[in-house]
Amino acid sequence: QMFSNNDEAAINKKLPKELLLRIFSFLDVVTLCRCAQVSRAWNVLALDGSNWQRIDLFDFQRDIEGRVVENISKRCGGFLRKLSLRGCLGVGDNALRTFAQNCRNIEMLNLNGCTKITDATCTNLSKFCSKLRHLDLASCTSITNLSLKALSEGCPLLEQLNISWCDQVTKDGIQALVRGCGGLKALFLKGCTQLEDEALKYIGAHCPDLVTLNLQTCLQITDDGLITICRGCHKLQSLCASGCSNITDAILNALGQNCPRLRILEVARCSQLTDVGFTTLARNCHELQKMDLEECVQITDSTLIQLSIHCPRLQVLSLSHCELITDDGIRHLGNGACAHDRLEVIELDNCPLITDASLEHLKSCHSLERIELYDCQQITRAGIKRLRTHLPNIKVHAYFAPVTPPPSVGGSRQRFCRCCIIL
């Protein structure tokens, strides 16, 4: 009787509508839709706009078409604050025009992977959604500088923008954006291959509150642009410059001198960086928590010594393909301030000088959850087994070299494959 189609069911009599509405506000989209089918009274309560302030349709992306978004916008109206349409390939500019007109209080909008989106959508967001704070347009490859100009004119509260892989964007779009959106705190420009140092100079000059910047694979970026960022964005906490192969130690020096709050640094495949730069960085950026140094091929144990002394909060460290790292560097890391309570992940793939002795040095890292050892030829199963006696919950990913194949018999040789294990 509690869940009958009778609107006079006991639950509807004993609980006021305001309380039922409050209960419904904690339900997800699917549960709300099911509740809407229970009775006429519940239909009204479940579909009340106040219950639809946050909607994530990622799980239904294949079924979402433009008309669904239009209907949602009409139902939610000014109540809607957060909407995720990530991966909804069927949604285009027309639906989002209706959405923008109806949902003028939207603050967070995720259109990641909505490949039908063009500059027209950003124009409509600019006209109607002045409260927008977070916008994700990653992989919306039709987006151009016109979108950034529109957002600058109509969305002055914008704090976070993701235009990764929008490779038509140039310095002119960035210049227009930052002049109207000086409060940006997070900017994701991964794969924006046309961006040059000039774009970064505009960011450094107009975005003093910037906390997060992702420039992965922005291949034209050099020291000049990033130094401007460091000097203008002292609040920077996360920088990804992986794949920006032109940068040198000058960047690490600039970060050390200007960005003491830095917590995340990703500089994979930046092969010009050396121990000298990382020494300056470690001695000044004591809050570092995550570092991706994969293929920083010039660094040696000296970098690990500096990190072990000056970076007590380090949690994740990738040293894959850093072929000069030895057991001695890992020993210092294992004895460092971060070892006992902080270090959770260490990646040592393709570090040929690492042996089982390194695993012995890591036994004191009680928080260690995962270690990567692919193609570390001197690591043995026995060494991993000994490590696991001290850290029973650790996940170890490793390749083991095959047994030396026997001589050919009858003119043929038997082929042996590497064995991948996860312990």
Short mmCIF file of C-alpha atoms in Angstrom, two decimals:
data_model
loop_
_atom_site.label_atom_id
_atom_site.label_comp_id
_atom_site.label_asym_id
_atom_site.label_seq_id
_atom_site.Cartn_x
_atom_site.Cartn_y
_atom_site.Cartn_z
CA GLN A 1 0.00 0.00 0.00
CA MET A 2 2.92 2.34 0.64
CA PHE A 3 3.79 2.32 -3.08
CA SER A 4 0.37 1.92 -4.64
CA ASN A 5 -0.95 4.11 -7.42
CA ASN A 6 -3.33 5.65 -4.93
CA ASP A 7 -2.31 9.23 -4.22
CA GLU A 8 -3.81 8.76 -0.73
CA ALA A 9 -1.22 6.12 0.19
CA ALA A 10 0.05 6.28 3.77
CA ILE A 11 3.39 7.83 2.90
CA ASN A 12 1.67 10.71 1.12
CA LYS A 13 -0.64 11.31 4.07
CA LYS A 14 1.97 11.17 6.81
CA LEU A 15 4.80 13.10 5.15
CA PRO A 16 4.33 16.66 3.96
CA LYS A 17 5.12 17.36 0.31
CA GLU A 18 8.05 19.55 1.32
CA LEU A 19 9.72 16.62 3.10
CA LEU A 20 9.05 14.21 0.21
CA LEU A 21 10.50 16.76 -2.17
CA ARG A 22 13.58 16.99 0.02
CA ILE A 23 13.97 13.19 -0.02
CA PHE A 24 13.66 13.13 -3.81
CA SER A 25 16.41 15.71 -4.10
CA PHE A 26 18.97 13.04 -3.13
CA LEU A 27 17.96 10.60 -5.91
CA ASP A 28 19.76 10.06 -9.21
CA VAL A 29 18.19 10.51 -12.64
CA VAL A 30 17.13 6.88 -13.09
CA THR A 31 15.52 6.63 -9.65
CA LEU A 32 13.66 9.90 -10.11
CA CYS A 33 12.21 8.65 -13.38
CA ARG A 34 11.06 5.44 -11.69
CA CYS A 35 9.48 7.38 -8.83
CA ALA A 36 7.65 9.52 -11.36
CA GLN A 37 5.77 6.38 -12.47
CA VAL A 38 4.50 5.43 -9.00
CA SER A 39 1.57 7.81 -8.80
CA ARG A 40 0.35 11.19 -10.00
CA ALA A 41 1.48 12.80 -6.76
CA TRP A 42 4.96 11.34 -7.03
CA ASN A 43 5.13 12.24 -10.69
CA VAL A 44 4.68 15.89 -9.78
CA LEU A 45 7.23 15.69 -6.96
CA ALA A 46 9.85 13.68 -8.87
CA LEU A 47 9.72 15.94 -11.90
CA ASP A 48 9.84 19.13 -9.88
CA GLY A 49 12.60 21.31 -11.27
CA SER A 50 14.30 21.63 -7.88
CA ASN A 51 15.23 17.92 -8.08
CA TRP A 52 17.01 18.45 -11.37
CA GLN A 53 19.75 20.87 -10.38
CA ARG A 54 22.53 18.40 -11.23
CA ILE A 55 22.21 16.01 -14.17
CA ASP A 56 24.81 13.65 -15.59
CA LEU A 57 23.73 11.80 -18.72
CA PHE A 58 27.05 10.13 -19.49
CA ASP A 59 25.66 6.65 -18.75
CA PHE A 60 22.95 7.21 -21.36
CA GLN A 61 25.04 9.00 -23.96
CA ARG A 62 24.13 6.70 -26.85
CA ASP A 63 20.43 7.34 -26.32
CA ILE A 64 20.56 11.09 -25.82
CA GLU A 65 19.35 13.14 -28.77
CA GLY A 66 18.74 16.83 -29.08
CA ARG A 67 15.06 16.65 -28.16
CA VAL A 68 15.92 15.01 -24.83
CA VAL A 69 18.12 17.96 -23.90
CA GLU A 70 15.41 20.38 -25.00
CA ASN A 71 12.80 18.61 -22.85
CA ILE A 72 15.12 18.56 -19.85
CA SER A 73 15.80 22.25 -20.21
CA LYS A 74 12.10 23.04 -20.31
CA ARG A 75 11.45 20.91 -17.26
CA CYS A 76 14.38 22.24 -15.20
CA GLY A 77 14.45 25.85 -16.32
CA GLY A 78 16.28 28.10 -13.93
CA PHE A 79 16.79 25.32 -11.37
CA LEU A 80 19.50 23.55 -13.36
CA ARG A 81 23.02 24.33 -12.14
CA LYS A 82 25.12 21.44 -13.47
CA LEU A 83 24.70 19.38 -16.65
CA SER A 84 27.02 16.77 -18.14
CA LEU A 85 26.45 15.65 -21.73
CA ARG A 86 29.91 14.12 -22.02
CA GLY A 87 30.09 11.85 -25.04
CA CYS A 88 26.55 12.58 -26.23
CA LEU A 89 27.30 12.57 -29.96
CA GLY A 90 23.66 13.16 -30.92
CA VAL A 91 23.46 16.60 -29.31
CA GLY A 92 24.07 19.62 -31.52
CA ASP A 93 23.80 23.39 -31.64
CA ASN A 94 20.00 23.55 -31.99
CA ALA A 95 19.33 21.64 -28.79
CA LEU A 96 21.87 23.68 -26.88
CA ARG A 97 20.33 26.91 -28.10
CA THR A 98 17.03 25.88 -26.49
CA PHE A 99 18.94 24.75 -23.42
CA ALA A 100 20.76 28.07 -23.06
CA GLN A 101 17.53 30.03 -23.38
CA ASN A 102 15.78 27.97 -20.69
CA CYS A 103 18.59 27.28 -18.22
CA ARG A 104 20.10 30.68 -17.60
CA ASN A 105 21.45 29.80 -14.15
CA ILE A 106 23.69 27.00 -15.40
CA GLU A 107 27.10 27.09 -13.72
CA MET A 108 28.78 23.87 -14.88
CA LEU A 109 28.38 22.43 -18.40
CA ASN A 110 30.28 19.43 -19.75
CA LEU A 111 30.16 18.99 -23.54
CA ASN A 112 33.31 16.87 -23.76
CA GLY A 113 33.20 14.82 -26.96
CA CYS A 114 30.01 16.42 -28.32
CA THR A 115 31.53 16.65 -31.78
CA LYS A 116 28.52 18.33 -33.42
CA ILE A 117 29.03 21.44 -31.32
CA THR A 118 30.24 24.54 -33.16
CA ASP A 119 30.82 28.20 -32.36
CA ALA A 120 27.05 28.73 -32.42
CA THR A 121 26.71 26.98 -29.06
CA CYS A 122 29.24 29.25 -27.38
CA THR A 123 27.50 32.26 -28.89
CA ASN A 124 24.23 31.19 -27.27
CA LEU A 125 25.91 30.44 -23.96
CA SER A 126 27.36 33.93 -24.08
CA LYS A 127 23.94 35.48 -24.69
CA PHE A 128 21.97 33.64 -22.04
CA CYS A 129 24.28 31.96 -19.49
CA SER A 130 26.23 34.71 -17.78
CA LYS A 131 26.63 32.64 -14.57
CA LEU A 132 28.64 29.91 -16.28
CA ARG A 133 31.75 29.00 -14.28
CA HIS A 134 32.94 25.63 -15.61
CA LEU A 135 32.80 24.70 -19.31
CA ASP A 136 34.27 21.56 -20.90
CA LEU A 137 34.56 21.62 -24.71
CA ALA A 138 37.33 19.01 -25.04
CA SER A 139 37.37 17.27 -28.43
CA CYS A 140 34.76 19.66 -29.86
CA THR A 141 37.02 20.11 -32.83
CA SER A 142 34.82 22.63 -34.66
CA ILE A 143 35.40 25.22 -31.94
CA THR A 144 37.42 28.23 -33.13
CA ASN A 145 38.59 31.58 -31.81
CA LEU A 146 35.04 32.89 -32.28
CA SER A 147 33.87 30.74 -29.37
CA LEU A 148 36.51 32.13 -27.04
CA LYS A 149 35.64 35.67 -28.05
CA ALA A 150 31.95 35.01 -27.33
CA LEU A 151 32.68 33.48 -23.92
CA SER A 152 34.85 36.45 -23.06
CA GLU A 153 32.01 38.84 -23.81
CA GLY A 154 29.17 37.00 -22.08
CA CYS A 155 30.62 34.73 -19.38
CA PRO A 156 32.82 36.92 -17.15
CA LEU A 157 32.58 34.50 -14.19
CA LEU A 158 34.26 31.64 -16.08
CA GLU A 159 36.78 29.90 -13.83
CA GLN A 160 37.50 26.62 -15.61
CA LEU A 161 37.69 26.00 -19.36
CA ASN A 162 38.72 22.83 -21.16
CA ILE A 163 39.36 23.21 -24.90
CA SER A 164 41.75 20.28 -25.24
CA TRP A 165 42.11 19.02 -28.81
CA CYS A 166 40.33 22.09 -30.20
CA ASP A 167 43.21 22.52 -32.60
CA GLN A 168 41.75 25.47 -34.49
CA VAL A 169 42.31 27.76 -31.51
CA THR A 170 45.22 30.19 -31.84
CA LYS A 171 46.78 32.96 -29.78
CA ASP A 172 44.09 35.38 -30.99
CA GLY A 173 41.39 33.30 -29.31
CA ILE A 174 43.36 33.07 -26.06
CA GLN A 175 43.95 36.81 -26.11
CA ALA A 176 40.22 37.49 -26.48
CA LEU A 177 39.33 34.96 -23.78
CA VAL A 178 41.60 36.19 -21.01
CA ARG A 179 40.71 39.85 -21.49
CA GLY A 180 37.12 39.14 -20.46
CA CYS A 181 37.68 36.14 -18.17
CA GLY A 182 40.53 37.25 -15.94
CA GLY A 183 39.27 35.08 -13.09
CA LEU A 184 40.26 31.83 -14.81
CA LYS A 185 41.63 29.28 -12.34
CA ALA A 186 41.96 26.22 -14.57
CA LEU A 187 42.76 26.12 -18.28
CA PHE A 188 43.18 22.88 -20.23
CA LEU A 189 44.82 23.35 -23.63
CA LYS A 190 46.05 19.82 -24.27
CA GLY A 191 46.57 19.17 -27.97
CA CYS A 192 46.01 22.78 -29.06
CA THR A 193 48.90 22.47 -31.46
CA GLN A 194 48.66 25.97 -32.95
CA LEU A 195 49.36 27.73 -29.66
CA GLU A 196 52.63 29.60 -29.40
CA ASP A 197 54.45 31.45 -26.64
CA GLU A 198 52.43 34.59 -27.39
CA ALA A 199 49.29 32.86 -26.12
CA LEU A 200 50.96 32.07 -22.81
CA LYS A 201 52.10 35.66 -22.44
CA TYR A 202 48.46 36.79 -22.59
CA ILE A 203 47.53 34.23 -19.91
CA GLY A 204 50.38 35.28 -17.67
CA ALA A 205 49.42 38.93 -17.99
CA HIS A 206 45.67 38.57 -17.33
CA CYS A 207 45.11 35.46 -15.16
CA PRO A 208 46.81 35.98 -11.79
CA ASP A 209 44.50 33.46 -10.09
CA LEU A 210 45.42 30.56 -12.40
CA VAL A 211 45.90 27.34 -10.42
CA THR A 212 45.89 24.62 -13.11
CA LEU A 213 47.36 24.73 -16.62
CA ASN A 214 47.60 21.82 -19.05
CA LEU A 215 49.74 22.31 -22.17
CA GLN A 216 50.40 18.68 -23.05
CA THR A 217 51.67 18.23 -26.63
CA CYS A 218 51.57 21.97 -27.37
CA LEU A 219 54.69 21.42 -29.39
CA GLN A 220 55.48 25.06 -30.22
CA ILE A 221 55.74 26.17 -26.59
CA THR A 222 59.22 27.20 -25.42
CA ASP A 223 60.83 28.63 -22.30
CA ASP A 224 59.76 32.18 -23.14
CA GLY A 225 56.05 31.50 -22.87
CA LEU A 226 56.19 29.35 -19.75
CA ILE A 227 58.46 31.75 -17.90
CA THR A 228 55.79 34.42 -18.42
CA ILE A 229 53.23 32.06 -16.87
CA CYS A 230 55.46 31.48 -13.84
CA ARG A 231 56.02 35.17 -13.28
CA GLY A 232 52.37 36.13 -13.66
CA CYS A 233 50.63 33.16 -12.01
CA HIS A 234 52.14 32.77 -8.55
CA LYS A 235 49.20 30.66 -7.36
CA LEU A 236 49.97 27.89 -9.87
CA GLN A 237 49.59 24.44 -8.30
CA SER A 238 49.40 22.12 -11.31
CA LEU A 239 51.34 22.33 -14.55
CA CYS A 240 51.39 19.75 -17.34
CA ALA A 241 53.95 20.40 -20.06
CA SER A 242 54.45 16.79 -21.13
CA GLY A 243 55.58 16.54 -24.71
CA CYS A 244 56.74 20.17 -24.85
CA SER A 245 60.18 19.04 -25.90
CA ASN A 246 61.61 22.54 -26.39
CA ILE A 247 61.60 23.50 -22.71
CA THR A 248 64.78 23.50 -20.61
CA ASP A 249 65.91 23.93 -17.01
CA ALA A 250 64.94 27.60 -17.27
CA ILE A 251 61.34 26.51 -16.68
CA LEU A 252 62.20 24.58 -13.52
CA ASN A 253 64.15 27.57 -12.24
CA ALA A 254 61.22 29.90 -12.96
CA LEU A 255 58.79 27.56 -11.18
CA GLY A 256 61.07 27.35 -8.17
CA GLN A 257 61.46 31.12 -7.96
CA ASN A 258 57.81 32.07 -8.57
CA CYS A 259 55.42 29.18 -7.81
CA PRO A 260 56.07 27.83 -4.30
CA ARG A 261 52.58 26.28 -4.10
CA LEU A 262 53.24 23.87 -6.98
CA ARG A 263 51.86 20.41 -6.22
CA ILE A 264 51.69 18.63 -9.59
CA LEU A 265 54.33 18.77 -12.31
CA GLU A 266 54.10 16.63 -15.44
CA VAL A 267 57.03 17.01 -17.83
CA ALA A 268 57.18 13.61 -19.50
CA ARG A 269 59.26 13.48 -22.68
CA CYS A 270 60.98 16.78 -21.90
CA SER A 271 64.43 15.41 -22.54
CA GLN A 272 66.36 18.67 -22.05
CA LEU A 273 65.59 18.88 -18.32
CA THR A 274 68.48 18.00 -16.00
CA ASP A 275 69.41 17.55 -12.35
CA VAL A 276 70.36 21.24 -12.13
CA GLY A 277 66.81 22.39 -12.81
CA PHE A 278 65.17 19.81 -10.57
CA THR A 279 67.50 20.79 -7.73
CA THR A 280 66.25 24.37 -7.86
CA LEU A 281 62.66 23.15 -8.11
CA ALA A 282 62.89 20.75 -5.15
CA ARG A 283 64.57 23.29 -2.91
CA ASN A 284 61.77 25.81 -3.43
CA CYS A 285 58.59 23.81 -4.09
CA HIS A 286 58.13 21.80 -0.90
CA GLU A 287 54.46 21.00 -1.54
CA LEU A 288 55.06 18.77 -4.58
CA GLN A 289 52.79 15.72 -4.50
CA LYS A 290 52.89 14.29 -8.02
CA MET A 291 55.73 14.34 -10.55
CA ASP A 292 55.78 12.72 -13.98
CA LEU A 293 59.40 12.67 -15.18
CA GLU A 294 59.03 9.88 -17.73
CA GLU A 295 61.72 10.06 -20.42
CA CYS A 296 63.54 12.92 -18.72
CA VAL A 297 66.58 10.95 -19.79
CA GLN A 298 69.26 13.25 -18.36
CA ILE A 299 68.26 13.05 -14.70
CA THR A 300 70.29 10.95 -12.29
CA ASP A 301 70.19 9.92 -8.63
CA SER A 302 70.98 13.54 -7.78
CA THR A 303 67.38 14.52 -8.55
CA LEU A 304 66.05 11.79 -6.25
CA ILE A 305 68.34 12.91 -3.46
CA GLN A 306 66.95 16.46 -3.68
CA LEU A 307 63.35 15.22 -3.77
CA SER A 308 63.95 12.98 -0.76
CA ILE A 309 65.30 15.91 1.25
CA HIS A 310 63.00 18.76 0.25
CA CYS A 311 59.67 17.23 -0.85
CA PRO A 312 58.08 15.46 2.14
CA ARG A 313 54.59 15.37 0.55
CA LEU A 314 55.49 13.44 -2.59
CA GLN A 315 52.88 10.77 -3.34
CA VAL A 316 53.27 9.78 -7.01
CA LEU A 317 56.56 9.68 -8.91
CA SER A 318 57.13 8.42 -12.44
CA LEU A 319 60.72 7.76 -13.46
CA SER A 320 60.02 5.44 -16.39
CA HIS A 321 62.74 5.46 -19.06
CA CYS A 322 65.06 7.49 -16.81
CA GLU A 323 67.88 5.12 -17.59
CA LEU A 324 70.51 6.74 -15.36
CA ILE A 325 68.59 6.10 -12.12
CA THR A 326 70.26 3.50 -9.88
CA ASP A 327 69.60 1.69 -6.63
CA ASP A 328 71.38 4.46 -4.74
CA GLY A 329 68.78 7.03 -5.82
CA ILE A 330 65.96 4.74 -4.74
CA ARG A 331 67.76 4.23 -1.42
CA HIS A 332 67.68 7.95 -0.73
CA LEU A 333 64.03 8.10 -1.76
CA GLY A 334 63.19 5.19 0.54
CA ASN A 335 64.86 6.98 3.42
CA GLY A 336 63.33 10.35 2.58
CA ALA A 337 60.66 12.32 4.39
CA CYS A 338 57.89 11.18 2.01
CA ALA A 339 58.69 7.46 2.24
CA HIS A 340 56.93 6.31 5.40
CA ASP A 341 53.53 8.00 5.17
CA ARG A 342 53.14 9.61 1.73
CA LEU A 343 54.62 7.78 -1.25
CA GLU A 344 51.86 5.74 -2.92
CA VAL A 345 53.01 5.11 -6.51
CA ILE A 346 56.42 4.81 -8.10
CA GLU A 347 56.96 3.94 -11.78
CA LEU A 348 60.34 2.58 -12.80
CA ASP A 349 59.63 1.04 -16.21
CA ASN A 350 62.71 0.65 -18.42
CA CYS A 351 65.19 1.65 -15.72
CA PRO A 352 67.91 -0.89 -16.58
CA LEU A 353 70.18 -0.16 -13.60
CA ILE A 354 67.48 -0.90 -11.01
CA THR A 355 67.93 -4.20 -9.15
CA ASP A 356 66.28 -6.07 -6.31
CA ALA A 357 68.23 -3.80 -3.96
CA SER A 358 65.81 -0.99 -4.85
CA LEU A 359 62.91 -3.12 -3.70
CA GLU A 360 64.65 -3.62 -0.39
CA HIS A 361 64.98 0.16 0.00
CA LEU A 362 61.24 0.59 -0.64
CA LYS A 363 60.15 -1.75 2.15
CA SER A 364 59.85 1.19 4.53
CA CYS A 365 57.29 2.92 2.28
CA HIS A 366 54.22 1.74 4.17
CA SER A 367 51.79 3.75 2.02
CA LEU A 368 53.11 2.32 -1.25
CA GLU A 369 50.19 0.94 -3.27
CA ARG A 370 51.67 0.34 -6.72
CA ILE A 371 55.07 -0.07 -8.36
CA GLU A 372 55.73 -0.37 -12.10
CA LEU A 373 58.75 -2.43 -13.14
CA TYR A 374 58.19 -3.25 -16.81
CA ASP A 375 61.45 -4.12 -18.59
CA CYS A 376 63.61 -3.78 -15.50
CA GLN A 377 65.87 -6.64 -16.47
CA GLN A 378 67.59 -6.99 -13.10
CA ILE A 379 64.40 -7.30 -11.04
CA THR A 380 63.55 -10.88 -10.06
CA ARG A 381 60.48 -12.68 -8.84
CA ALA A 382 62.28 -13.40 -5.59
CA GLY A 383 62.88 -9.69 -5.02
CA ILE A 384 59.22 -8.91 -5.59
CA LYS A 385 58.20 -11.71 -3.24
CA ARG A 386 60.40 -10.30 -0.47
CA LEU A 387 58.87 -6.85 -0.99
CA ARG A 388 55.39 -8.27 -0.64
CA THR A 389 56.18 -9.84 2.71
CA HIS A 390 56.53 -6.28 4.02
CA LEU A 391 53.84 -4.68 1.85
CA PRO A 392 51.22 -7.40 1.31
CA ASN A 393 48.68 -5.12 -0.41
CA ILE A 394 51.02 -3.62 -2.99
CA LYS A 395 50.35 -4.13 -6.71
CA VAL A 396 53.49 -4.89 -8.70
CA HIS A 397 53.41 -4.69 -12.49
CA ALA A 398 56.43 -6.29 -14.13
CA TYR A 399 57.81 -8.05 -17.19
CA PHE A 400 60.24 -10.87 -16.76
CA ALA A 401 62.79 -11.69 -19.41
CA PRO A 402 62.28 -15.09 -21.03
CA VAL A 403 64.51 -18.03 -20.27
CA THR A 404 67.44 -18.16 -22.68
CA PRO A 405 66.18 -20.23 -25.60
CA PRO A 406 67.92 -23.51 -26.40
CA PRO A 407 70.01 -23.88 -29.52
CA SER A 408 68.10 -24.39 -32.73
CA VAL A 409 67.11 -27.92 -33.53
CA GLY A 410 66.64 -29.00 -37.11
CA GLY A 411 67.19 -25.51 -38.46
CA SER A 412 64.39 -23.87 -36.42
CA ARG A 413 64.33 -21.89 -33.20
CA GLN A 414 61.57 -21.89 -30.61
CA ARG A 415 60.11 -18.42 -29.90
CA PHE A 416 59.76 -17.21 -26.32
CA CYS A 417 57.47 -14.36 -25.20
CA ARG A 418 57.85 -12.05 -22.24
CA CYS A 419 55.60 -12.75 -19.31
CA CYS A 420 53.55 -9.89 -17.86
CA ILE A 421 52.54 -10.35 -14.24
CA ILE A 422 50.43 -8.38 -11.83
CA LEU A 423 51.10 -9.48 -8.28
#
